[in-house]
Amino acid sequence: MGNIKPFPHPVYVSRPILPELDEVSAKLHEIWDSGQLTNNGAMLGKLEGLLSRRLGSRHLSVFSNGTAALQIACRALNLTGEVITTPFTFAATPHSLVWSGLRPVFCDIKRDSYNIDPDRIEELITPETSAIVPVHVFGHPCDIDAIGRIAARHGLKVLYDAAHCFGVEVNGTPVGNFGDITMFSFHATKVYHTIEGGALSFASEELKNKAVLLRNFGIKSEDEVLETGTNAKLNELQAAVGILVLEKVEDEIARRKELTCEYRKLLDGMPGITFQEDVSGVRHNYSYFTIRVDKDEYGISRDELQLVLKQYNVYARKYFYPLCSSFACYSELPSAEACRLPEAVKAAEQILALPLYSSLSDSDVEKICRIIRKVS
Ligand code: T4K
């Protein structure tokens, strides 16, 4: 297209923080010397301490991935029956509910935040409802106060999916300190990672103790098994990588913030392209930069733009498409009907996540924006 040359290498939506190999090697030496590879070793203990401080959580445990952590959270909270959640999320959110023997009930989202719409939650509550599972989509916090009030009024638990929210704060309070339990994902595509991994931040020590039992088969001691637990432990190698990644995460977030500002500056005012701004009072982590493509104003659809970008070696992603409620496994649910979820349906058709990671240069972002401007 025109005189813009494709990128010489693929430009992905995300790239993980990579610690220096000699630092990893030093940690591996420590692990080798100890002979302890997994089962709650010293590296995991150290990582949990560091993350508790960094995420401002008094009660925090680390797990093998965010999905297993969500399942354990459902079990620790004794959830039953129906759980109200958003369809505009990654498959892991509703799937974790089903794996926990629960029925997801999909609630529409707000147009601006892409998060569950609190004004639509109460009409979905039935005698079978035990919890709300909101997602802080793309790291933008949900309407926490409204959700808290609804949960209190109806005696429901709140389990937040904060997969995208490492380090996010709302009016000075870390995002993991709301609701009964909050889940973080530490997958390699996230702003902070342990290759694969996740954490739960609990409202009480009691919930934490239960979840810690559940992540190791429910084994309390050599003589006692207290719960039908599973295996969701993080091994020592990944914990070591997590410790090293933690040292780099502030720089990563700072650089992503600069790149986000650059995207916003260059895309501002482009007809048919809108994006999220920072929310007042929120400390953001810049985990994703998404745009919304209005075909009527922009000229081509989000899907067409994604294909154009691919021709330039730019691998933007349609997060979250397809909408979870349209998966074959959920489409028969009454709450999954598209007419009940108009905002979520539109978001799934229009939103595109653009590349965002610290090794991207300003000129890379400038070129991506030039491509987007040129196609319109
Ligand atoms: N809740 C929500 C709201 C979530 O978004 C997620 C996960 C979860 C729960 C569950 O948490 P985990 O159980 O995963 O901890 C990715 C991730 O696999 C997934 O963790 C994430 N959400 C989801 C939004 O995105 P894909 O299918 O997009 O990943 P993939 O492999 O296509 O990676 C995207 C790009 O990132 C690649 O094109 C290249 C780059 N990449 C990826 C990996 C894995 C790298 O450069 N290096 C890598 O190692 O799902």
Short mmCIF file of C-alpha atoms and ligand atoms in Angstrom, two decimals:
data_model
loop_
_atom_site.label_atom_id
_atom_site.label_comp_id
_atom_site.label_asym_id
_atom_site.label_seq_id
_atom_site.Cartn_x
_atom_site.Cartn_y
_atom_site.Cartn_z
CA MET A 1 0.00 0.00 0.00
CA GLY A 2 1.45 3.30 -1.15
CA ASN A 3 5.00 3.92 -0.03
CA ILE A 4 4.70 2.36 3.45
CA LYS A 5 6.89 -0.74 3.58
CA PRO A 6 5.83 -3.76 5.67
CA PHE A 7 7.73 -4.26 8.94
CA PRO A 8 10.73 -6.56 8.34
CA HIS A 9 9.70 -8.75 11.34
CA PRO A 10 6.26 -9.64 12.70
CA VAL A 11 4.96 -7.03 15.14
CA TYR A 12 2.85 -8.93 17.65
CA VAL A 13 0.15 -7.64 19.97
CA SER A 14 2.37 -8.32 22.97
CA ARG A 15 5.90 -9.44 23.82
CA PRO A 16 6.92 -10.70 27.23
CA ILE A 17 9.46 -9.09 29.55
CA LEU A 18 12.59 -11.24 29.17
CA PRO A 19 15.07 -11.17 32.07
CA GLU A 20 18.77 -11.37 31.21
CA LEU A 21 19.80 -14.98 30.60
CA ASP A 22 22.73 -14.77 33.02
CA GLU A 23 20.33 -13.67 35.76
CA VAL A 24 18.08 -16.62 34.97
CA SER A 25 21.10 -18.87 34.99
CA ALA A 26 22.14 -17.62 38.46
CA LYS A 27 18.66 -18.40 39.76
CA LEU A 28 18.78 -21.84 38.15
CA HIS A 29 22.03 -22.51 40.01
CA GLU A 30 20.28 -21.69 43.29
CA ILE A 31 17.42 -24.03 42.44
CA TRP A 32 19.78 -26.81 41.33
CA ASP A 33 21.74 -26.46 44.56
CA SER A 34 18.54 -26.79 46.58
CA GLY A 35 17.23 -29.76 44.61
CA GLN A 36 13.70 -28.39 45.17
CA LEU A 37 11.93 -27.98 41.82
CA THR A 38 8.33 -27.54 42.92
CA ASN A 39 5.85 -28.08 45.80
CA ASN A 40 5.98 -24.74 47.55
CA GLY A 41 9.73 -24.17 47.52
CA ALA A 42 11.78 -21.15 48.54
CA MET A 43 11.45 -19.29 45.20
CA LEU A 44 7.66 -19.46 45.35
CA GLY A 45 7.67 -18.27 48.96
CA LYS A 46 9.91 -15.36 48.03
CA LEU A 47 7.79 -14.46 45.01
CA GLU A 48 4.58 -14.52 47.05
CA GLY A 49 6.12 -12.13 49.58
CA LEU A 50 7.30 -9.73 46.87
CA LEU A 51 3.98 -9.82 45.03
CA SER A 52 1.94 -9.31 48.22
CA ARG A 53 3.87 -6.09 48.74
CA ARG A 54 3.77 -5.00 45.10
CA LEU A 55 0.05 -5.71 44.71
CA GLY A 56 -0.79 -4.34 48.15
CA SER A 57 -2.56 -7.51 49.19
CA ARG A 58 -2.44 -8.79 52.76
CA HIS A 59 -3.58 -12.26 51.68
CA LEU A 60 -2.14 -13.43 48.35
CA SER A 61 -1.21 -16.79 46.85
CA VAL A 62 0.32 -17.69 43.52
CA PHE A 63 -1.00 -20.45 41.22
CA SER A 64 0.06 -22.30 38.07
CA ASN A 65 -2.14 -20.09 35.87
CA GLY A 66 -5.04 -17.66 36.10
CA THR A 67 -7.64 -20.17 34.94
CA ALA A 68 -6.79 -22.72 37.65
CA ALA A 69 -6.78 -19.84 40.15
CA LEU A 70 -10.30 -18.82 39.09
CA GLN A 71 -11.53 -22.41 39.51
CA ILE A 72 -9.99 -22.63 42.94
CA ALA A 73 -11.55 -19.29 43.88
CA CYS A 74 -15.01 -20.60 42.92
CA ARG A 75 -14.44 -23.63 45.14
CA ALA A 76 -13.01 -21.64 48.03
CA LEU A 77 -16.10 -19.39 47.97
CA ASN A 78 -18.46 -22.42 47.85
CA LEU A 79 -20.25 -20.96 44.84
CA THR A 80 -23.34 -22.81 43.61
CA GLY A 81 -25.98 -22.50 40.87
CA GLU A 82 -25.82 -19.39 38.71
CA VAL A 83 -23.10 -16.80 38.45
CA ILE A 84 -23.55 -13.48 36.64
CA THR A 85 -20.62 -12.57 34.42
CA THR A 86 -19.70 -10.74 31.24
CA PRO A 87 -19.59 -12.28 27.76
CA PHE A 88 -16.90 -9.75 26.70
CA THR A 89 -13.94 -11.61 28.12
CA PHE A 90 -11.48 -14.40 27.35
CA ALA A 91 -12.90 -17.94 27.23
CA ALA A 92 -11.25 -18.71 30.57
CA THR A 93 -13.80 -16.68 32.55
CA PRO A 94 -17.03 -18.56 31.73
CA HIS A 95 -15.19 -21.86 31.22
CA SER A 96 -13.82 -21.71 34.77
CA LEU A 97 -17.37 -21.32 36.05
CA VAL A 98 -18.58 -24.37 34.13
CA TRP A 99 -15.57 -26.41 35.30
CA SER A 100 -16.65 -25.48 38.81
CA GLY A 101 -20.16 -26.86 38.23
CA LEU A 102 -21.71 -23.38 37.84
CA ARG A 103 -24.00 -21.89 35.20
CA PRO A 104 -22.78 -18.61 33.70
CA VAL A 105 -25.45 -15.96 33.20
CA PHE A 106 -24.29 -13.31 30.74
CA CYS A 107 -24.87 -9.65 31.47
CA ASP A 108 -24.36 -6.85 28.94
CA ILE A 109 -21.48 -4.38 29.22
CA LYS A 110 -21.14 -0.61 29.34
CA ARG A 111 -20.29 1.04 26.05
CA ASP A 112 -17.39 3.14 27.33
CA SER A 113 -15.56 0.82 29.75
CA TYR A 114 -16.40 -2.57 28.09
CA ASN A 115 -17.04 -3.80 31.65
CA ILE A 116 -20.17 -5.44 33.05
CA ASP A 117 -23.03 -2.93 33.31
CA PRO A 118 -24.15 -2.75 36.96
CA ASP A 119 -27.54 -1.39 35.85
CA ARG A 120 -28.24 -4.70 34.10
CA ILE A 121 -27.13 -7.06 36.87
CA GLU A 122 -30.12 -7.04 39.20
CA GLU A 123 -32.63 -8.11 36.55
CA LEU A 124 -30.57 -11.31 36.13
CA ILE A 125 -30.50 -12.29 39.81
CA THR A 126 -32.61 -15.35 40.71
CA PRO A 127 -32.81 -17.49 43.86
CA GLU A 128 -30.10 -19.64 42.22
CA THR A 129 -27.57 -16.80 41.92
CA SER A 130 -24.57 -17.12 44.23
CA ALA A 131 -22.06 -14.64 42.83
CA ILE A 132 -21.04 -11.97 40.37
CA VAL A 133 -17.82 -12.50 38.39
CA PRO A 134 -16.95 -9.16 36.76
CA VAL A 135 -13.86 -8.69 34.60
CA HIS A 136 -11.74 -5.52 34.69
CA VAL A 137 -11.42 -5.58 30.91
CA PHE A 138 -8.08 -4.38 29.46
CA GLY A 139 -7.08 -3.25 32.97
CA HIS A 140 -9.86 -0.65 33.28
CA PRO A 141 -11.57 -1.17 36.65
CA CYS A 142 -15.27 -2.02 36.79
CA ASP A 143 -17.78 0.11 38.68
CA ILE A 144 -16.62 -1.45 41.93
CA ASP A 145 -18.88 0.58 44.22
CA ALA A 146 -22.07 -0.24 42.31
CA ILE A 147 -21.17 -3.94 42.11
CA GLY A 148 -20.37 -4.01 45.83
CA ARG A 149 -23.75 -2.44 46.67
CA ILE A 150 -25.65 -4.96 44.52
CA ALA A 151 -23.75 -7.88 46.04
CA ALA A 152 -24.42 -6.65 49.58
CA ARG A 153 -28.13 -6.10 48.85
CA HIS A 154 -28.56 -9.65 47.52
CA GLY A 155 -26.05 -11.55 49.65
CA LEU A 156 -23.85 -12.44 46.66
CA LYS A 157 -20.14 -13.11 46.56
CA VAL A 158 -17.92 -11.08 44.20
CA LEU A 159 -15.01 -12.76 42.44
CA TYR A 160 -13.14 -10.28 40.24
CA ASP A 161 -11.30 -11.45 37.14
CA ALA A 162 -8.40 -8.97 37.14
CA ALA A 163 -6.34 -10.99 34.65
CA HIS A 164 -5.27 -7.71 32.98
CA CYS A 165 -4.80 -5.64 36.12
CA PHE A 166 -1.31 -6.13 37.52
CA GLY A 167 -0.54 -3.07 39.65
CA VAL A 168 -3.77 -1.19 38.90
CA GLU A 169 -5.07 1.03 41.72
CA VAL A 170 -8.40 2.81 42.19
CA ASN A 171 -8.20 6.03 44.22
CA GLY A 172 -5.05 4.69 45.88
CA THR A 173 -6.49 1.25 46.69
CA PRO A 174 -4.90 -1.70 44.89
CA VAL A 175 -7.46 -3.38 42.63
CA GLY A 176 -7.04 -6.74 44.40
CA ASN A 177 -8.58 -5.34 47.56
CA PHE A 178 -12.17 -5.30 46.33
CA GLY A 179 -14.75 -8.09 46.47
CA ASP A 180 -14.15 -11.47 48.12
CA ILE A 181 -11.37 -12.67 45.82
CA THR A 182 -9.50 -11.13 42.88
CA MET A 183 -7.65 -13.16 40.26
CA PHE A 184 -4.55 -11.92 38.40
CA SER A 185 -3.07 -13.68 35.36
CA PHE A 186 0.70 -13.91 34.98
CA HIS A 187 0.64 -15.38 31.47
CA ALA A 188 3.49 -14.45 29.12
CA THR A 189 1.20 -12.12 27.17
CA LYS A 190 0.55 -10.01 30.29
CA VAL A 191 2.40 -6.88 31.42
CA TYR A 192 3.81 -8.93 34.34
CA HIS A 193 4.34 -12.69 33.93
CA THR A 194 5.78 -15.88 35.38
CA ILE A 195 5.68 -17.52 31.90
CA GLU A 196 2.38 -19.11 32.97
CA GLY A 197 0.92 -18.26 36.34
CA GLY A 198 -1.66 -16.38 38.31
CA ALA A 199 -2.53 -15.13 41.76
CA LEU A 200 -5.52 -14.74 44.03
CA SER A 201 -5.88 -11.85 46.43
CA PHE A 202 -8.29 -12.72 49.24
CA ALA A 203 -10.45 -10.65 51.57
CA SER A 204 -9.52 -12.94 54.49
CA GLU A 205 -6.80 -15.25 55.77
CA GLU A 206 -9.40 -18.01 56.02
CA LEU A 207 -10.18 -17.92 52.29
CA LYS A 208 -6.48 -17.90 51.49
CA ASN A 209 -5.81 -20.94 53.67
CA LYS A 210 -8.57 -22.83 51.92
CA ALA A 211 -7.29 -21.94 48.45
CA VAL A 212 -3.73 -22.90 49.39
CA LEU A 213 -5.01 -26.31 50.44
CA LEU A 214 -6.98 -26.63 47.20
CA ARG A 215 -3.93 -25.89 45.02
CA ASN A 216 -2.11 -28.90 46.52
CA PHE A 217 -4.73 -31.67 46.38
CA GLY A 218 -6.30 -30.54 49.68
CA ILE A 219 -3.34 -32.08 51.53
CA LYS A 220 -2.84 -30.54 54.95
CA SER A 221 -0.13 -32.87 56.19
CA GLU A 222 1.24 -36.37 55.64
CA ASP A 223 -1.70 -37.64 57.66
CA GLU A 224 -4.56 -35.40 56.59
CA VAL A 225 -6.34 -34.57 53.32
CA LEU A 226 -9.05 -31.98 53.98
CA GLU A 227 -10.42 -31.00 50.56
CA THR A 228 -10.92 -32.44 47.08
CA GLY A 229 -8.16 -30.20 45.81
CA THR A 230 -6.32 -30.07 42.52
CA ASN A 231 -2.75 -29.42 41.41
CA ALA A 232 -2.24 -25.72 40.69
CA LYS A 233 1.20 -25.07 42.14
CA LEU A 234 3.75 -22.82 40.46
CA ASN A 235 7.12 -24.53 40.06
CA GLU A 236 10.41 -23.07 41.25
CA LEU A 237 11.78 -22.22 37.78
CA GLN A 238 8.77 -20.11 36.92
CA ALA A 239 8.77 -18.50 40.36
CA ALA A 240 12.42 -17.54 39.77
CA VAL A 241 11.55 -15.99 36.42
CA GLY A 242 8.70 -14.18 38.16
CA ILE A 243 11.12 -12.67 40.69
CA LEU A 244 13.34 -11.37 37.89
CA VAL A 245 10.43 -10.07 35.80
CA LEU A 246 9.18 -8.16 38.82
CA GLU A 247 12.39 -6.11 38.81
CA LYS A 248 11.61 -4.95 35.28
CA VAL A 249 7.87 -4.43 35.41
CA GLU A 250 7.88 -0.75 36.45
CA ASP A 251 10.04 0.17 33.45
CA GLU A 252 7.76 -1.90 31.23
CA ILE A 253 4.65 -0.06 32.46
CA ALA A 254 6.34 3.33 32.14
CA ARG A 255 7.38 2.65 28.54
CA ARG A 256 3.94 1.28 27.66
CA LYS A 257 2.44 4.48 29.05
CA GLU A 258 4.64 6.55 26.71
CA LEU A 259 3.64 4.41 23.73
CA THR A 260 -0.04 4.63 24.70
CA CYS A 261 0.25 8.44 24.76
CA GLU A 262 1.87 8.32 21.34
CA TYR A 263 -0.96 6.15 19.93
CA ARG A 264 -3.54 8.50 21.43
CA LYS A 265 -1.82 11.56 20.02
CA LEU A 266 -1.52 10.11 16.52
CA LEU A 267 -5.01 8.59 16.34
CA ASP A 268 -6.81 11.52 17.93
CA GLY A 269 -9.55 12.87 15.70
CA MET A 270 -9.26 10.12 13.09
CA PRO A 271 -12.83 9.61 11.80
CA GLY A 272 -14.29 6.27 12.89
CA ILE A 273 -11.45 5.41 15.30
CA THR A 274 -11.93 5.85 19.04
CA PHE A 275 -9.95 4.61 22.03
CA GLN A 276 -10.11 4.54 25.82
CA GLU A 277 -8.63 7.38 27.84
CA ASP A 278 -7.18 7.10 31.33
CA VAL A 279 -9.82 7.14 34.05
CA SER A 280 -9.44 9.82 36.71
CA GLY A 281 -8.28 8.34 40.05
CA VAL A 282 -7.02 5.12 38.42
CA ARG A 283 -3.37 4.10 38.30
CA HIS A 284 -3.32 2.28 34.97
CA ASN A 285 -0.91 -0.44 33.88
CA TYR A 286 -1.22 0.06 30.09
CA SER A 287 -1.59 -3.66 29.50
CA TYR A 288 -3.48 -3.22 26.23
CA PHE A 289 -4.09 -0.46 23.71
CA THR A 290 -7.36 -1.04 21.91
CA ILE A 291 -9.16 0.93 19.26
CA ARG A 292 -12.80 0.84 18.29
CA VAL A 293 -13.49 0.86 14.57
CA ASP A 294 -16.78 2.30 13.36
CA LYS A 295 -17.07 1.00 9.81
CA ASP A 296 -19.56 3.66 8.69
CA GLU A 297 -17.22 6.50 9.63
CA TYR A 298 -13.84 4.84 9.05
CA GLY A 299 -14.71 3.24 5.72
CA ILE A 300 -13.70 -0.35 6.41
CA SER A 301 -14.55 -2.75 9.23
CA ARG A 302 -12.40 -3.80 12.18
CA ASP A 303 -11.90 -7.23 10.51
CA GLU A 304 -10.77 -5.60 7.26
CA LEU A 305 -8.38 -3.33 9.13
CA GLN A 306 -6.90 -6.34 10.92
CA LEU A 307 -6.22 -7.96 7.52
CA VAL A 308 -4.64 -4.78 6.13
CA LEU A 309 -2.35 -4.54 9.17
CA LYS A 310 -1.35 -8.16 8.63
CA GLN A 311 -0.14 -7.27 5.13
CA TYR A 312 2.30 -4.94 6.90
CA ASN A 313 3.37 -7.69 9.29
CA VAL A 314 1.37 -6.19 12.17
CA TYR A 315 -0.55 -8.82 14.15
CA ALA A 316 -3.29 -6.82 15.90
CA ARG A 317 -5.81 -9.02 17.76
CA LYS A 318 -9.59 -9.11 17.96
CA TYR A 319 -9.87 -9.29 21.75
CA PHE A 320 -12.58 -10.44 22.57
CA TYR A 321 -14.02 -12.05 19.46
CA PRO A 322 -15.92 -14.31 19.19
CA LEU A 323 -18.06 -13.19 22.10
CA CYS A 324 -18.15 -15.92 24.77
CA SER A 325 -21.96 -16.03 24.68
CA SER A 326 -21.80 -17.02 21.00
CA PHE A 327 -19.59 -20.10 21.62
CA ALA A 328 -21.49 -23.30 20.78
CA CYS A 329 -21.23 -24.37 24.43
CA TYR A 330 -23.09 -21.24 25.63
CA SER A 331 -25.26 -20.09 22.72
CA GLU A 332 -28.31 -22.03 23.95
CA LEU A 333 -28.36 -20.23 27.31
CA PRO A 334 -31.26 -17.75 27.55
CA SER A 335 -28.84 -15.01 28.69
CA ALA A 336 -26.68 -15.60 25.60
CA GLU A 337 -29.21 -14.23 23.09
CA ALA A 338 -27.55 -11.47 21.10
CA CYS A 339 -30.56 -9.14 21.53
CA ARG A 340 -29.93 -9.14 25.30
CA LEU A 341 -26.27 -8.19 24.86
CA PRO A 342 -26.27 -5.37 22.30
CA GLU A 343 -23.23 -3.50 23.66
CA ALA A 344 -21.15 -6.65 24.02
CA VAL A 345 -22.04 -7.76 20.48
CA LYS A 346 -20.94 -4.37 19.11
CA ALA A 347 -17.72 -4.36 21.12
CA ALA A 348 -16.80 -7.84 19.88
CA GLU A 349 -17.30 -6.63 16.28
CA GLN A 350 -15.43 -3.34 16.60
CA ILE A 351 -12.52 -3.59 19.01
CA LEU A 352 -8.96 -4.27 17.94
CA ALA A 353 -5.92 -4.56 20.23
CA LEU A 354 -2.85 -2.92 18.69
CA PRO A 355 0.75 -3.93 19.50
CA LEU A 356 1.92 -2.65 22.88
CA TYR A 357 5.14 -3.69 24.59
CA SER A 358 8.25 -1.87 25.75
CA SER A 359 10.61 -2.82 22.90
CA LEU A 360 8.29 -1.18 20.38
CA SER A 361 9.79 2.13 19.23
CA ASP A 362 8.00 5.45 18.81
CA SER A 363 8.57 5.14 15.08
CA ASP A 364 6.93 1.67 15.08
CA VAL A 365 3.83 3.19 16.65
CA GLU A 366 3.98 6.11 14.26
CA LYS A 367 4.12 3.71 11.30
CA ILE A 368 1.20 1.60 12.59
CA CYS A 369 -0.86 4.79 12.95
CA ARG A 370 0.18 5.91 9.47
CA ILE A 371 -1.11 2.61 8.06
CA ILE A 372 -4.39 3.05 9.95
CA ARG A 373 -4.74 6.63 8.71
CA LYS A 374 -3.90 5.71 5.14
CA VAL A 375 -6.54 2.96 4.85
CA SER A 376 -9.40 5.11 6.08
N1 T4K B 1 -9.45 -13.96 32.24
C1 T4K B 1 -9.14 -13.09 31.27
C2 T4K B 1 -9.94 -11.84 31.13
C3 T4K B 1 -8.05 -13.34 30.44
O1 T4K B 1 -7.74 -12.47 29.44
C4 T4K B 1 -7.30 -14.52 30.62
C5 T4K B 1 -6.18 -14.81 29.74
C6 T4K B 1 -7.66 -15.40 31.67
C7 T4K B 1 -8.76 -15.09 32.45
C8 T4K B 1 -6.92 -16.67 31.94
O2 T4K B 1 -5.61 -16.43 32.46
P1 T4K B 1 -4.48 -17.57 32.17
O3 T4K B 1 -5.04 -18.92 32.54
O4 T4K B 1 -4.09 -17.48 30.72
O5 T4K B 1 -3.35 -17.15 33.09
C9 T4K B 1 -3.72 -14.98 25.31
C10 T4K B 1 -3.29 -15.66 26.58
O6 T4K B 1 -2.99 -17.03 26.39
C11 T4K B 1 -4.27 -15.54 27.69
O7 T4K B 1 -3.53 -15.69 28.89
C12 T4K B 1 -4.95 -14.19 27.72
N2 T4K B 1 -5.96 -14.10 28.71
C13 T4K B 1 -5.54 -13.89 26.37
C14 T4K B 1 -6.22 -12.54 26.33
O8 T4K B 1 -4.50 -13.85 25.43
P2 T4K B 1 -3.86 -15.73 22.83
O9 T4K B 1 -4.53 -16.90 22.21
O10 T4K B 1 -4.15 -14.40 22.31
O11 T4K B 1 -2.27 -15.94 22.89
P3 T4K B 1 -1.21 -15.99 21.72
O12 T4K B 1 -0.36 -17.19 21.94
O13 T4K B 1 -1.87 -15.84 20.41
O14 T4K B 1 -0.31 -14.72 22.03
C15 T4K B 1 -0.56 -13.42 21.52
C16 T4K B 1 0.72 -12.85 20.98
O15 T4K B 1 1.65 -12.65 22.01
C17 T4K B 1 1.42 -13.74 19.97
O16 T4K B 1 0.99 -13.44 18.70
C18 T4K B 1 2.89 -13.44 20.16
C19 T4K B 1 2.97 -12.93 21.57
N3 T4K B 1 3.60 -13.91 22.46
C20 T4K B 1 2.84 -14.89 23.04
C21 T4K B 1 3.42 -15.80 23.88
C22 T4K B 1 2.60 -16.88 24.53
C23 T4K B 1 4.97 -13.83 22.68
O17 T4K B 1 5.64 -12.95 22.14
N4 T4K B 1 5.56 -14.74 23.49
C24 T4K B 1 4.84 -15.73 24.11
O18 T4K B 1 5.41 -16.53 24.89
O19 T4K B 1 -4.26 -15.85 24.38
#
